[in-house]
Coordinates of C-alpha atoms and ligand atoms in Angstrom, one line a residue:
X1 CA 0.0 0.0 0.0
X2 CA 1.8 3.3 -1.0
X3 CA 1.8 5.7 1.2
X4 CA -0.8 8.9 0.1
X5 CA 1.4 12.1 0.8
X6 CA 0.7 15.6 1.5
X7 CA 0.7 18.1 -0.9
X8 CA 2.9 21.4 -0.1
X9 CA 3.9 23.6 -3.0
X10 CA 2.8 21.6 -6.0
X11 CA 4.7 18.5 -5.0
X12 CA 3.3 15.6 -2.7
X13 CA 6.1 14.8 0.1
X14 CA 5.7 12.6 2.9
X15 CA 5.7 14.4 6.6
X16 CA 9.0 15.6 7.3
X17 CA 9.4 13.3 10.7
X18 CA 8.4 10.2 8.4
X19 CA 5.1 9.3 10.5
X20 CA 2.4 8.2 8.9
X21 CA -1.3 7.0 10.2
X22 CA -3.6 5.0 8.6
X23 CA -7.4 5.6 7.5
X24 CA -9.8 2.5 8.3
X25 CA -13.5 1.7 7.1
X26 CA -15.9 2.2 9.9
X27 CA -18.3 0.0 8.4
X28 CA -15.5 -3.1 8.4
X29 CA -12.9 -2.0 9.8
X30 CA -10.7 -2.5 7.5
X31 CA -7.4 -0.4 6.7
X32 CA -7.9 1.7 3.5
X33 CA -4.6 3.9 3.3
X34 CA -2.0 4.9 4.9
X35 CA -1.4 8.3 4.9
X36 CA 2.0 10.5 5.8
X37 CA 1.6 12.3 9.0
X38 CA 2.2 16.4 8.6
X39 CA 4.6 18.0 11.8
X40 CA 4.8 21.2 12.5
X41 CA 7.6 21.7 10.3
X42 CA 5.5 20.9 7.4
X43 CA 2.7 22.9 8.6
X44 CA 5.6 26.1 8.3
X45 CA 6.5 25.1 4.9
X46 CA 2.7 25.1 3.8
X47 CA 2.3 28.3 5.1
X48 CA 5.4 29.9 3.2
X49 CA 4.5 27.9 0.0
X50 CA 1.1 29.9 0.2
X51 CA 3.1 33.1 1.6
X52 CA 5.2 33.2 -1.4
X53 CA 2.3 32.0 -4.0
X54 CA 0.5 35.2 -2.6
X55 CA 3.0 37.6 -1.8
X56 CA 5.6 36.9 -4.4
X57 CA 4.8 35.1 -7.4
X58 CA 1.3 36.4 -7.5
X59 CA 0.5 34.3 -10.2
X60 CA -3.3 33.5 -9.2
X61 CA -4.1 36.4 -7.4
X62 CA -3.2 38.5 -10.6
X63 CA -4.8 36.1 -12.9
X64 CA -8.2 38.3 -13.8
X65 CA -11.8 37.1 -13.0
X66 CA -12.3 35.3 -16.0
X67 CA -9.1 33.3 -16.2
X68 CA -9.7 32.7 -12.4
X69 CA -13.3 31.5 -13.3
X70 CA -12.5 29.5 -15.7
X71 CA -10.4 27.4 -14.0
X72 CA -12.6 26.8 -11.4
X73 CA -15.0 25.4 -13.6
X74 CA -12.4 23.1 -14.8
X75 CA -12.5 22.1 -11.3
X76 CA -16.0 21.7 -10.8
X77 CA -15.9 19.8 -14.1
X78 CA -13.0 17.5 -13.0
X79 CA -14.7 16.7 -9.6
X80 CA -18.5 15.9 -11.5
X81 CA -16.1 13.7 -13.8
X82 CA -14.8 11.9 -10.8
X83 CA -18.2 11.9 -8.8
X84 CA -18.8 8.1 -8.2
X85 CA -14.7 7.8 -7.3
X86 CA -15.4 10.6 -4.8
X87 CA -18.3 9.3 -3.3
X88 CA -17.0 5.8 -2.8
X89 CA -13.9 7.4 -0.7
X90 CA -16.8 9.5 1.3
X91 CA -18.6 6.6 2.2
X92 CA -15.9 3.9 2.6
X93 CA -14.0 6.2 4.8
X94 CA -16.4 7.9 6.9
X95 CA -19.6 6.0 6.7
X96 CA -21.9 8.2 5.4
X97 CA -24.5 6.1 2.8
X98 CA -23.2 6.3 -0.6
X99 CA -26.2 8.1 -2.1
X100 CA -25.9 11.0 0.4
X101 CA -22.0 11.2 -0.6
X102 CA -23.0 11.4 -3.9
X103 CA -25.1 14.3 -3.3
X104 CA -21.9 15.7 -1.3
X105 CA -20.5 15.4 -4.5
X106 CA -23.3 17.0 -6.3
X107 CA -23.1 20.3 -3.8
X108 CA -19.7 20.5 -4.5
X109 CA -19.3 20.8 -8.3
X110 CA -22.5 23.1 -7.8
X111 CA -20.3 25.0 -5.1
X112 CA -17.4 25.9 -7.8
X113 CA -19.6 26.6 -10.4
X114 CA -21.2 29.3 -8.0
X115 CA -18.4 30.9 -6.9
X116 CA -16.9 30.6 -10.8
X117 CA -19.6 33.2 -11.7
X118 CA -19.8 34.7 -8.7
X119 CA -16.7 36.5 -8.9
X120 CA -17.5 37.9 -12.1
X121 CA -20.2 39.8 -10.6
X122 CA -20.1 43.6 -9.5
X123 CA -19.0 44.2 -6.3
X124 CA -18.2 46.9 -4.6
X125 CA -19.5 50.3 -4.7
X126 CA -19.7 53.9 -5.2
X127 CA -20.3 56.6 -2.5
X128 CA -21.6 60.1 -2.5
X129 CA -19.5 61.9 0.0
X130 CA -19.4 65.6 1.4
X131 CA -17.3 68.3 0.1
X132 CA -15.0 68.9 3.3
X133 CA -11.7 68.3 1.8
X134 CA -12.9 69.0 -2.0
X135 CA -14.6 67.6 -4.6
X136 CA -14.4 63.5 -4.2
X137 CA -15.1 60.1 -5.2
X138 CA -15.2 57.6 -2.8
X139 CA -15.5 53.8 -3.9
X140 CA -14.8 50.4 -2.5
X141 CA -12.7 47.6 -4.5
X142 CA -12.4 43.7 -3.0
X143 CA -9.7 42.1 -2.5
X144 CA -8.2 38.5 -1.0
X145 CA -7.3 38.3 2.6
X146 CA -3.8 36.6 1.4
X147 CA -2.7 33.5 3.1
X148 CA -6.3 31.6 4.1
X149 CA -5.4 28.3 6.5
X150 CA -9.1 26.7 6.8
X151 CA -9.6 23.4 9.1
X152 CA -12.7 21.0 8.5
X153 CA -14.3 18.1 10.4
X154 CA -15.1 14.7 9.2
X155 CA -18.9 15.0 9.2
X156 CA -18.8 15.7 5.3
X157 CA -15.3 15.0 4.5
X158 CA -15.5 16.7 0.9
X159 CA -18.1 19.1 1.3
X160 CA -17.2 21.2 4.5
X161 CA -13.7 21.3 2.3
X162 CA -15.0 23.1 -0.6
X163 CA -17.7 25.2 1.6
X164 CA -14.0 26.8 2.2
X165 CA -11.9 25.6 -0.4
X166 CA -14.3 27.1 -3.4
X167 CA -15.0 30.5 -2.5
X168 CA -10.9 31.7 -1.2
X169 CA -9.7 30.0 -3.9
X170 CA -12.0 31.7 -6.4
X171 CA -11.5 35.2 -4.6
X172 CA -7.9 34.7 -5.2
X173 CA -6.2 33.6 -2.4
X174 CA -3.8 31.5 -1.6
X175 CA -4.5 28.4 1.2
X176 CA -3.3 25.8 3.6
X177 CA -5.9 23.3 3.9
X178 CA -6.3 20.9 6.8
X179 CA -9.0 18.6 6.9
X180 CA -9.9 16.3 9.7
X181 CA -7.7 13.2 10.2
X182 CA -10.2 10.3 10.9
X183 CA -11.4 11.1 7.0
X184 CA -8.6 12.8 4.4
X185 CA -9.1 10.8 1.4
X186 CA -11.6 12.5 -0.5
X187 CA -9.4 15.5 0.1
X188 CA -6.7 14.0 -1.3
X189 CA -8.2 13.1 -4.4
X190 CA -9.4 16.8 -4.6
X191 CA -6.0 18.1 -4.4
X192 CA -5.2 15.8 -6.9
X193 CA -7.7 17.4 -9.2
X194 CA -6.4 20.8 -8.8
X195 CA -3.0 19.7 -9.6
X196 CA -4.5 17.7 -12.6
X197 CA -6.4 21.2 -13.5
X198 CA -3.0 23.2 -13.4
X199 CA -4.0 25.1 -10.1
X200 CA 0.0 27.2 -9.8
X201 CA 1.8 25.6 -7.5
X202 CA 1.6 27.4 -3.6
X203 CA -2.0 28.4 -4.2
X204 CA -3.7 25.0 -2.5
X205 CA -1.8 23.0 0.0
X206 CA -2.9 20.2 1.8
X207 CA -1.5 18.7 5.3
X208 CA -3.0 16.5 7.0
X209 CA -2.4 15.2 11.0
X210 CA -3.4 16.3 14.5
X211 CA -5.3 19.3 15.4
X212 CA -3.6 19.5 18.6
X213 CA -0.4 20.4 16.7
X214 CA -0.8 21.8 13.0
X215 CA -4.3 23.1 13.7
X216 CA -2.8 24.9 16.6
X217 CA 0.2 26.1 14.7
X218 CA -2.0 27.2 11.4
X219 CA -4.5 29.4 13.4
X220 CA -1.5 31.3 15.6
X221 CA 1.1 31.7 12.9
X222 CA 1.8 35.0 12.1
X223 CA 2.0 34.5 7.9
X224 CA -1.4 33.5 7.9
X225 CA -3.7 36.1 7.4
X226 CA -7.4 34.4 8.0
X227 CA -8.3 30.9 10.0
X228 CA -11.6 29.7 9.1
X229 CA -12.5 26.7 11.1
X230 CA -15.8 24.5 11.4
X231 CA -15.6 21.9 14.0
X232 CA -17.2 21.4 17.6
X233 CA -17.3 24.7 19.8
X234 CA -14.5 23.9 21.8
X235 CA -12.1 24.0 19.5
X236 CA -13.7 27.2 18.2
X237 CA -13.0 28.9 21.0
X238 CA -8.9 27.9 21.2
X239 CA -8.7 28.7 17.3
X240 CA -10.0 32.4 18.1
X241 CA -7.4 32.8 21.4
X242 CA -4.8 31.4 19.0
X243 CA -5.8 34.0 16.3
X244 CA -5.6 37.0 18.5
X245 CA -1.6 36.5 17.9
X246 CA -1.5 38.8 14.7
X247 CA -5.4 39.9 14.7
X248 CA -6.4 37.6 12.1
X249 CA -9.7 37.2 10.2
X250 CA -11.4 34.3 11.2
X251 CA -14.5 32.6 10.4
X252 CA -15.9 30.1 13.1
X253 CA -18.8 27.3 12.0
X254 CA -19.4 25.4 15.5
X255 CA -21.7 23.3 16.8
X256 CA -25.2 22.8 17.5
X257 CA -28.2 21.8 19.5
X258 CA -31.6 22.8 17.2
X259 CA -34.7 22.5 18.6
X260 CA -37.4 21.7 15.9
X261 CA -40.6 22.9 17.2
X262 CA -43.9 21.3 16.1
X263 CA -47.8 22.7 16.6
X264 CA -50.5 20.7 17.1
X265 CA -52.1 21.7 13.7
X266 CA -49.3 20.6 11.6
X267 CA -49.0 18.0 9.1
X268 CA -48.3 15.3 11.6
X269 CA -47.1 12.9 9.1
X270 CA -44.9 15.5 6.9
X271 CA -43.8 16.6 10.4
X272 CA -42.4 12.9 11.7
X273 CA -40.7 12.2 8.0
X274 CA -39.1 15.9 8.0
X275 CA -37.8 14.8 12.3
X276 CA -36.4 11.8 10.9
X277 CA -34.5 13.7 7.8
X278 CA -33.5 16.6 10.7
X279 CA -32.2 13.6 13.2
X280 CA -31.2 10.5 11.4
X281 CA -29.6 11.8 7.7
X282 CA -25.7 11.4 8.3
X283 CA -26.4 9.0 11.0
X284 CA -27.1 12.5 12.9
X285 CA -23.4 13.7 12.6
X286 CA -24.8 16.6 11.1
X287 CA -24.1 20.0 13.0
X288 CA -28.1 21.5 12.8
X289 CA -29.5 18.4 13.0
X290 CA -33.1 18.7 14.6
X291 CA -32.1 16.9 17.9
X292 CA -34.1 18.3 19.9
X293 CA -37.9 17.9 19.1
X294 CA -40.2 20.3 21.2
X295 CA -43.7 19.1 20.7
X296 CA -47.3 20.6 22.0
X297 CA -48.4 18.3 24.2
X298 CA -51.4 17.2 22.8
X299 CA -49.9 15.2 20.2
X300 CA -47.0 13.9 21.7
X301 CA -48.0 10.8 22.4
X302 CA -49.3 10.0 18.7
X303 CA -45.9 11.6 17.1
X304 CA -43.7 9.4 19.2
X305 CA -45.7 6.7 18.3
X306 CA -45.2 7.0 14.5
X307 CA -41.8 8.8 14.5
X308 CA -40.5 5.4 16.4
X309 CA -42.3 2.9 14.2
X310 CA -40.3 4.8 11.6
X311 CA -37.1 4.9 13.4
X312 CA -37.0 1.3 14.1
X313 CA -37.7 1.1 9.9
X314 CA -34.7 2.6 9.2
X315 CA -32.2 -0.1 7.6
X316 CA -28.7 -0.1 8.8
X317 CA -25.4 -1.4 6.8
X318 CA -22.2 -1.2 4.7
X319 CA -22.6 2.7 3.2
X320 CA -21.8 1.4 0.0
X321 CA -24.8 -1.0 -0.3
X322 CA -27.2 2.2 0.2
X323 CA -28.8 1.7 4.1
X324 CA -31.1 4.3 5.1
X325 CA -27.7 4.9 7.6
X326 CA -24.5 3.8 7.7
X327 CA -21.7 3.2 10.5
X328 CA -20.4 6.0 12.9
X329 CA -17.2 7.6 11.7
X330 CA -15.3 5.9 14.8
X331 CA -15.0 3.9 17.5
X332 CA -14.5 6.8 19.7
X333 CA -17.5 8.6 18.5
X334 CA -19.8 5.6 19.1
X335 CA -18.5 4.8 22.1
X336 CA -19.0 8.8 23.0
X337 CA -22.7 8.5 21.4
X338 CA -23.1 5.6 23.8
X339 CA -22.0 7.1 26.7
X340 CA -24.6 9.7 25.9
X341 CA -27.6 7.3 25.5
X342 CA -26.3 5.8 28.7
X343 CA -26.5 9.5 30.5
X344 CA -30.3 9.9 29.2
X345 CA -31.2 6.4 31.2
X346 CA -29.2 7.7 34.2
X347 CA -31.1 10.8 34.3
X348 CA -34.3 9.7 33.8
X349 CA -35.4 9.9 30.2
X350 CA -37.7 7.4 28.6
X351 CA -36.1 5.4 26.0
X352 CA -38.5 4.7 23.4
X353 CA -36.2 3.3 21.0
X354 CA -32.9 2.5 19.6
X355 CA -30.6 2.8 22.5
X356 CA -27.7 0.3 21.6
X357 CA -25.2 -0.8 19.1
X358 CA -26.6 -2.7 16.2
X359 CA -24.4 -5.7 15.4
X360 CA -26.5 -8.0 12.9
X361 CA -24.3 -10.0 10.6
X362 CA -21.2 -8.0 9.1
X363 CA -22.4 -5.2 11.3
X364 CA -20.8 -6.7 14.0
X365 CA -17.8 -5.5 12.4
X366 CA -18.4 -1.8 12.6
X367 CA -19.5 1.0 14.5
X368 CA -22.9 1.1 14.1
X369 CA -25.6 2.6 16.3
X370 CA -29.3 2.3 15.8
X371 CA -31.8 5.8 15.9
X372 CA -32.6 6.8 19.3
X373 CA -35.5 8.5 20.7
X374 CA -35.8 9.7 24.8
X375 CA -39.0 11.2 25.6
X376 CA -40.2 12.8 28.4
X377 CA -36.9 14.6 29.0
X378 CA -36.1 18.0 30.3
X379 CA -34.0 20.8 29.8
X380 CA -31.2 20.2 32.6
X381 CA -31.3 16.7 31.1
X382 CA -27.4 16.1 29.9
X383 CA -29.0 15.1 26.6
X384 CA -30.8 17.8 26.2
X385 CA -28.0 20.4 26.6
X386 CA -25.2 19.0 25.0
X387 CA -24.3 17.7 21.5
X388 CA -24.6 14.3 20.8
X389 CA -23.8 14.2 17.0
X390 CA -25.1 10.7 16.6
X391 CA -28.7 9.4 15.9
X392 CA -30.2 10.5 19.1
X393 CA -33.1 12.9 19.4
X394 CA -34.8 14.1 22.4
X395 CA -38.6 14.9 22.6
X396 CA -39.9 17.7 25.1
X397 CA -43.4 19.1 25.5
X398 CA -44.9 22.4 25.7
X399 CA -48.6 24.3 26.0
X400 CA -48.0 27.5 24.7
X401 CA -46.3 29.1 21.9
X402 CA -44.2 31.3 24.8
X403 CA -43.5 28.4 26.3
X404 CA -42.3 26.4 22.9
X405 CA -40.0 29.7 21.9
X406 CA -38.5 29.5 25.5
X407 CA -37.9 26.3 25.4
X408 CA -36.3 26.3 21.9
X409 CA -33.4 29.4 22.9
X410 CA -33.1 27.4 25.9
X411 CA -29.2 26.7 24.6
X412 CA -25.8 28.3 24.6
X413 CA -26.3 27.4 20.4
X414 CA -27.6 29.2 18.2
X415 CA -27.1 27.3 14.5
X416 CA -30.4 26.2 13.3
X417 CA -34.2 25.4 13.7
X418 CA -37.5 24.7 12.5
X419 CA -41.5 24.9 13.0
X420 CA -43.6 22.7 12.0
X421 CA -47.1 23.9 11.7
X422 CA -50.5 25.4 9.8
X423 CA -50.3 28.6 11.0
X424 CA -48.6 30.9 8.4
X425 CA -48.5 34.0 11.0
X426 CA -47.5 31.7 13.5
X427 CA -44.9 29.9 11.3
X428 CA -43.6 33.2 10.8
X429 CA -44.2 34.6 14.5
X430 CA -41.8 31.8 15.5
X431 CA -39.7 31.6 13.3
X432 CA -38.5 35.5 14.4
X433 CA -37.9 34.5 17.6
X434 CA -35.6 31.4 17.2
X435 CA -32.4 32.6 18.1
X436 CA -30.7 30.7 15.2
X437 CA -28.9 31.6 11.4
X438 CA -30.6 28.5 9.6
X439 CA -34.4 27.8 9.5
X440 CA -36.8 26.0 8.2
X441 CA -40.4 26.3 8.1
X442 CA -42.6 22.5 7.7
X443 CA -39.0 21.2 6.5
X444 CA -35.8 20.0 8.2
X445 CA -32.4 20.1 6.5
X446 CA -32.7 22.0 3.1
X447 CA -29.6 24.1 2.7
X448 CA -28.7 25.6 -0.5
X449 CA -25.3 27.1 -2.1
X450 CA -26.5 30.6 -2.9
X451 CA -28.3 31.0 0.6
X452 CA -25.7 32.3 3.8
X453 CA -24.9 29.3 6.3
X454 CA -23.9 30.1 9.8
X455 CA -24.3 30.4 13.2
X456 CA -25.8 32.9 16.4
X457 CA -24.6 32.4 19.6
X458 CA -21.8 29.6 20.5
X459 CA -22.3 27.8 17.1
X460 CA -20.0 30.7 15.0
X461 CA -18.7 33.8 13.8
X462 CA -19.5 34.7 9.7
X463 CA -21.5 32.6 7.4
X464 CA -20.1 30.8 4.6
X465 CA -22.2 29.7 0.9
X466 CA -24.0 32.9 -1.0
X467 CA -22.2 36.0 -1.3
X468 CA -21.1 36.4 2.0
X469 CA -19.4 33.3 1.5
X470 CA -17.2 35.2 -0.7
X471 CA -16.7 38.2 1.3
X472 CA -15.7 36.0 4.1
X473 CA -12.3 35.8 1.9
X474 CA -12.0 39.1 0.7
X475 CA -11.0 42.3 2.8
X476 CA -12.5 45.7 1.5
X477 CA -10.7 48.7 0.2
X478 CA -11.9 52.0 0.5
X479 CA -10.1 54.1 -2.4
X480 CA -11.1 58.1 -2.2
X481 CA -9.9 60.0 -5.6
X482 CA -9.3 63.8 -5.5
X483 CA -11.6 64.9 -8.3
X484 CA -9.4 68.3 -8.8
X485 CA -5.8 68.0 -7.8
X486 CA -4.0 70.4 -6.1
X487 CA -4.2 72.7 -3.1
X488 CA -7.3 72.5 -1.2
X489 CA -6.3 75.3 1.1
X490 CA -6.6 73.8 4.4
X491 CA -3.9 75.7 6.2
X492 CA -5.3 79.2 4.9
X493 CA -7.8 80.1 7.8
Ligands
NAD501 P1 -13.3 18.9 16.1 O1 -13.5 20.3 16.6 O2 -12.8 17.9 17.0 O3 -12.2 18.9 14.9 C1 -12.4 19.8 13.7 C2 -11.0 20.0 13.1 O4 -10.2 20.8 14.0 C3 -10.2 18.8 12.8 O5 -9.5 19.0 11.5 C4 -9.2 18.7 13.9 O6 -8.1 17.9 13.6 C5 -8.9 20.1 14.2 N1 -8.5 20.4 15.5 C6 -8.6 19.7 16.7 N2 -8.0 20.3 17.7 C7 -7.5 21.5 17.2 C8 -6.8 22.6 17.8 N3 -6.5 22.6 19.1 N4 -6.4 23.6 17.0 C9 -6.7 23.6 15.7 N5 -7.4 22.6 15.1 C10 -7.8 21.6 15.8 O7 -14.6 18.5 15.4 P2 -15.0 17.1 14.7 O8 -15.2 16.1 15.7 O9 -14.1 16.9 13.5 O10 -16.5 17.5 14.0 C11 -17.6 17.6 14.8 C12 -18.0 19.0 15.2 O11 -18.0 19.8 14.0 C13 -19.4 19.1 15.8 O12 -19.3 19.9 16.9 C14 -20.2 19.8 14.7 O13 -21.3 20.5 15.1 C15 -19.2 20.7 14.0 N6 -19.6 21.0 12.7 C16 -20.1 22.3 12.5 C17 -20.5 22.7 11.2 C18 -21.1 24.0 10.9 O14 -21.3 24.4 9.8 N7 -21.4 24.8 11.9 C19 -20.5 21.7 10.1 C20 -20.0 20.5 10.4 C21 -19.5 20.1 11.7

């Protein structure tokens, strides 16, 4: 098995201290690569390939818009060419089932075409100003941050890549790129399709290996101009005391806890098969899933009912054999999902279903968990408060619309949330209130490239996708042009 290298400055080199780790199949368990192991060191020689690609040969940030935009169509071409390839690595390597990588997939050539055109677009703008120091004209240019490092999870391996990836490259800036160890693979493969493309060397590097050391060391170096970072909140916060070292930009996408808040006059049925897509898509490693479901109380008992009947429905297996949900990413995340379910017993919640490992036939082998439901819980519930990112949604009960809102903001997140009922003034009465940067109204999940993703509260700073995706990577210039040269006659009072 050769070894699948990191990728600094146009060339793929092994870690500089010669360690490698390997990548396994959560599904089997099975060892799928081995993959060289990034130090510190390597991290620094990322960060001055991109310095120089920037700063010096300027090659790609000088290239115009429509030179720029072409090649990142060739990209987004390359990828849709290489969609089933892609997919397979998603699934095999993190678990996901392989029609939902292939959608990844699908979001991701969309993602380049987007930004392709998008930075063809006006932007910008022109300003009427006052007369104080002469006659002016005042306008605003955009330009790219310069050195971008950008860290991902392993929730969607490609995807939360190319949320990043996409819109700094296309703005013209040059990156280090560090995706989340437990799933590099389809990354790789992308980097391999920007080299393939003819992406200059320096613009795009990839190094892969522990947070701990080269996520720490990207976020407080002083050559890198922006960190932008999705992962769990915790890590948020030590990536924004790192970059207060040289004042960087930063974009944050955390966690989350959304409540999805359902009326007694909704469509009940549309309401339990929008839960299940809100809880149990990804195998609920999914950072606004709907986990927790607040529900008036007078149809509780009849929405448990059928959302279990269709939880315990739900088909588990090997991701590439399409199951309705594949294996946890991990051993250590089911054994942390577990210890979760475990805490919801302890503390009193009723289990209505799911609740332990599945191990049926070759699932014995992996690290599967089956969907999860505790009713009857309540706020202070561990459960309730924290995130699980696993199949496991609560159900709480409320009387009054007050009461459902309270209960909704009732978090230290802030990412997303839904209502679910026949009310249009009420949908949108609601809606308002939910302290959270993605909603949905009698739906759970949608998301779309052209609309703003992002978090309130704990779960982030900026928004990526749309155009302020875009702007996230680009600083703004203020240029103010002396319409008649000469003196203005300040000193002559
Ligand atoms: P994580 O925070 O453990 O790791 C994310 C990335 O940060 C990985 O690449 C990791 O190697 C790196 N890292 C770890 N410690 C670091 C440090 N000290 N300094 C710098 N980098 C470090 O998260 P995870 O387990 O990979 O992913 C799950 C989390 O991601 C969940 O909390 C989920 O809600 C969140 N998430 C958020 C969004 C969003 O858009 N808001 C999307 C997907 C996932």
């Amino acid at each position: 098995m050769s070894v699948k290298k990191l990728y600094i400055n146009g060339e793929w080199v092994e870690g500089s201290e010669g360690k490698t780790f390997l990548s396994t199949n959560p599904a089997t368990g099975e060892v799928l690569a081995e993959i060289a192991q990034a130090s510190v060191k390597d991290a620094k020689r990322a960060v001055a390939a991109a310095k120089k690609s920037f700063y010096v040969t300027r090659e790609w940030r000088d290239m115009d818009s429509q030179a720029r935009g072409d090649m990142i169509l060739k990209i987004a071409d390359a990828i849709e060419k290489n969609k089933d390839e892609l997919a397979r690595l998603d699934a095999m390597d993190m678990g996901k089932p392989l029609r939902e990588a292939a959608g990844d997939v699908d979001d991701a050539v969309h993602c380049f075409r987007y930004y392709a055109g998008l930075i063809k677009t006006p932007h910008g703008g022109a300003y009427d100003v006052n007369a104080g120091f002469g006659e002016m004209h005042s306008y605003t240019v955009h330009e790219p941050v310069g050195v971008c490092a950008e860290i991902t999870p392993w929730n969607y391996p490609l995807l939360m890549g190319v949320w990043k990836l996409a819109p700094s490259i296309a703005a013209g800036n040059s990156v280090v790129f560090k995706p989340a160890t437990v799933c590099v693979l389809s990354c790789i493969r992308l980097f391999e399709i920007f080299e393939e493309c003819g992406l200059p060397k320096g613009v795009a590097n990839l190094v892969m290996g522990p947070g701990e050391s080269i996520g720490n060391e990207l976020a407080s170096s002083p050559d890198v101009d922006m960190v932008t970072f999705t992962g769990s909140t915790s890590v948020g916060q030590s990536i924004m005391r790192q970059a207060a070292t040289n004042v960087k930009k930063i974009g944050l996408e955390l966690g989350g806890k959304s409540p999805n808040v359902i009326f007694a006059d909704a469509d009940l049925e549309g309401a339990v098969e929008w839960a299940m897509i809100g809880i149990f898509f990804n195998q609920g490693e999914v950072c606004s899933a709907g986990s927790r479901i607040i529900i008036e109380e007078s149809v509780k008992d009849e929405f448990v009912k059928r959302l279990a009947e269709r939880a315990n429905a739900i088909t588990l297996g090997n991701p590439l054999d399409n199951p309705d949900m594949g294996p946890l990413v991990s051993e250590s995340q089911m054994n942390r999902v577990m210890g979760y379910i475990e805490k919801g017993k302890a503390e009193g919640a009723t289990l209505v279903c799911g609740g332990e490992r599945y191990t049926e036939g070759e699932c014995a082998k992996g690290y599967f968990v089956r969907p999860t439901i505790f009713d009857n819980c309540t706020s202070d519930m561990t459960i309730v408060r924290e995130e699980i990112f696993g199949p496991v949604v609560t159900v709480q009960t409320f009387k009054t619309e007050q009461e459902a809102i309270a209960m909704a903001n009732d978090t230290s997140y802030g990412l997303a949330g839904a209502v679910f009922t026949a009310d249009g003034s009420r949908a949108l009465r609601v809606i308002r209130e939910i302290r959270a940067g993605i909603t949905w109204i009698n739906c759970y999940n949608p998301t779309y490239n052209e609309a703003p993703w992002g978090g309130y509260k704990m779960s982030g700073i900026g928004r990526e996708l749309g155009i302020h995706g875009l702007e996230e990577y680009q600083e703004i210039k203020q240029i103010n042009i002396n319409l008649k040269p000469g003196i203005v006659g300040w000193y002559e009072h």
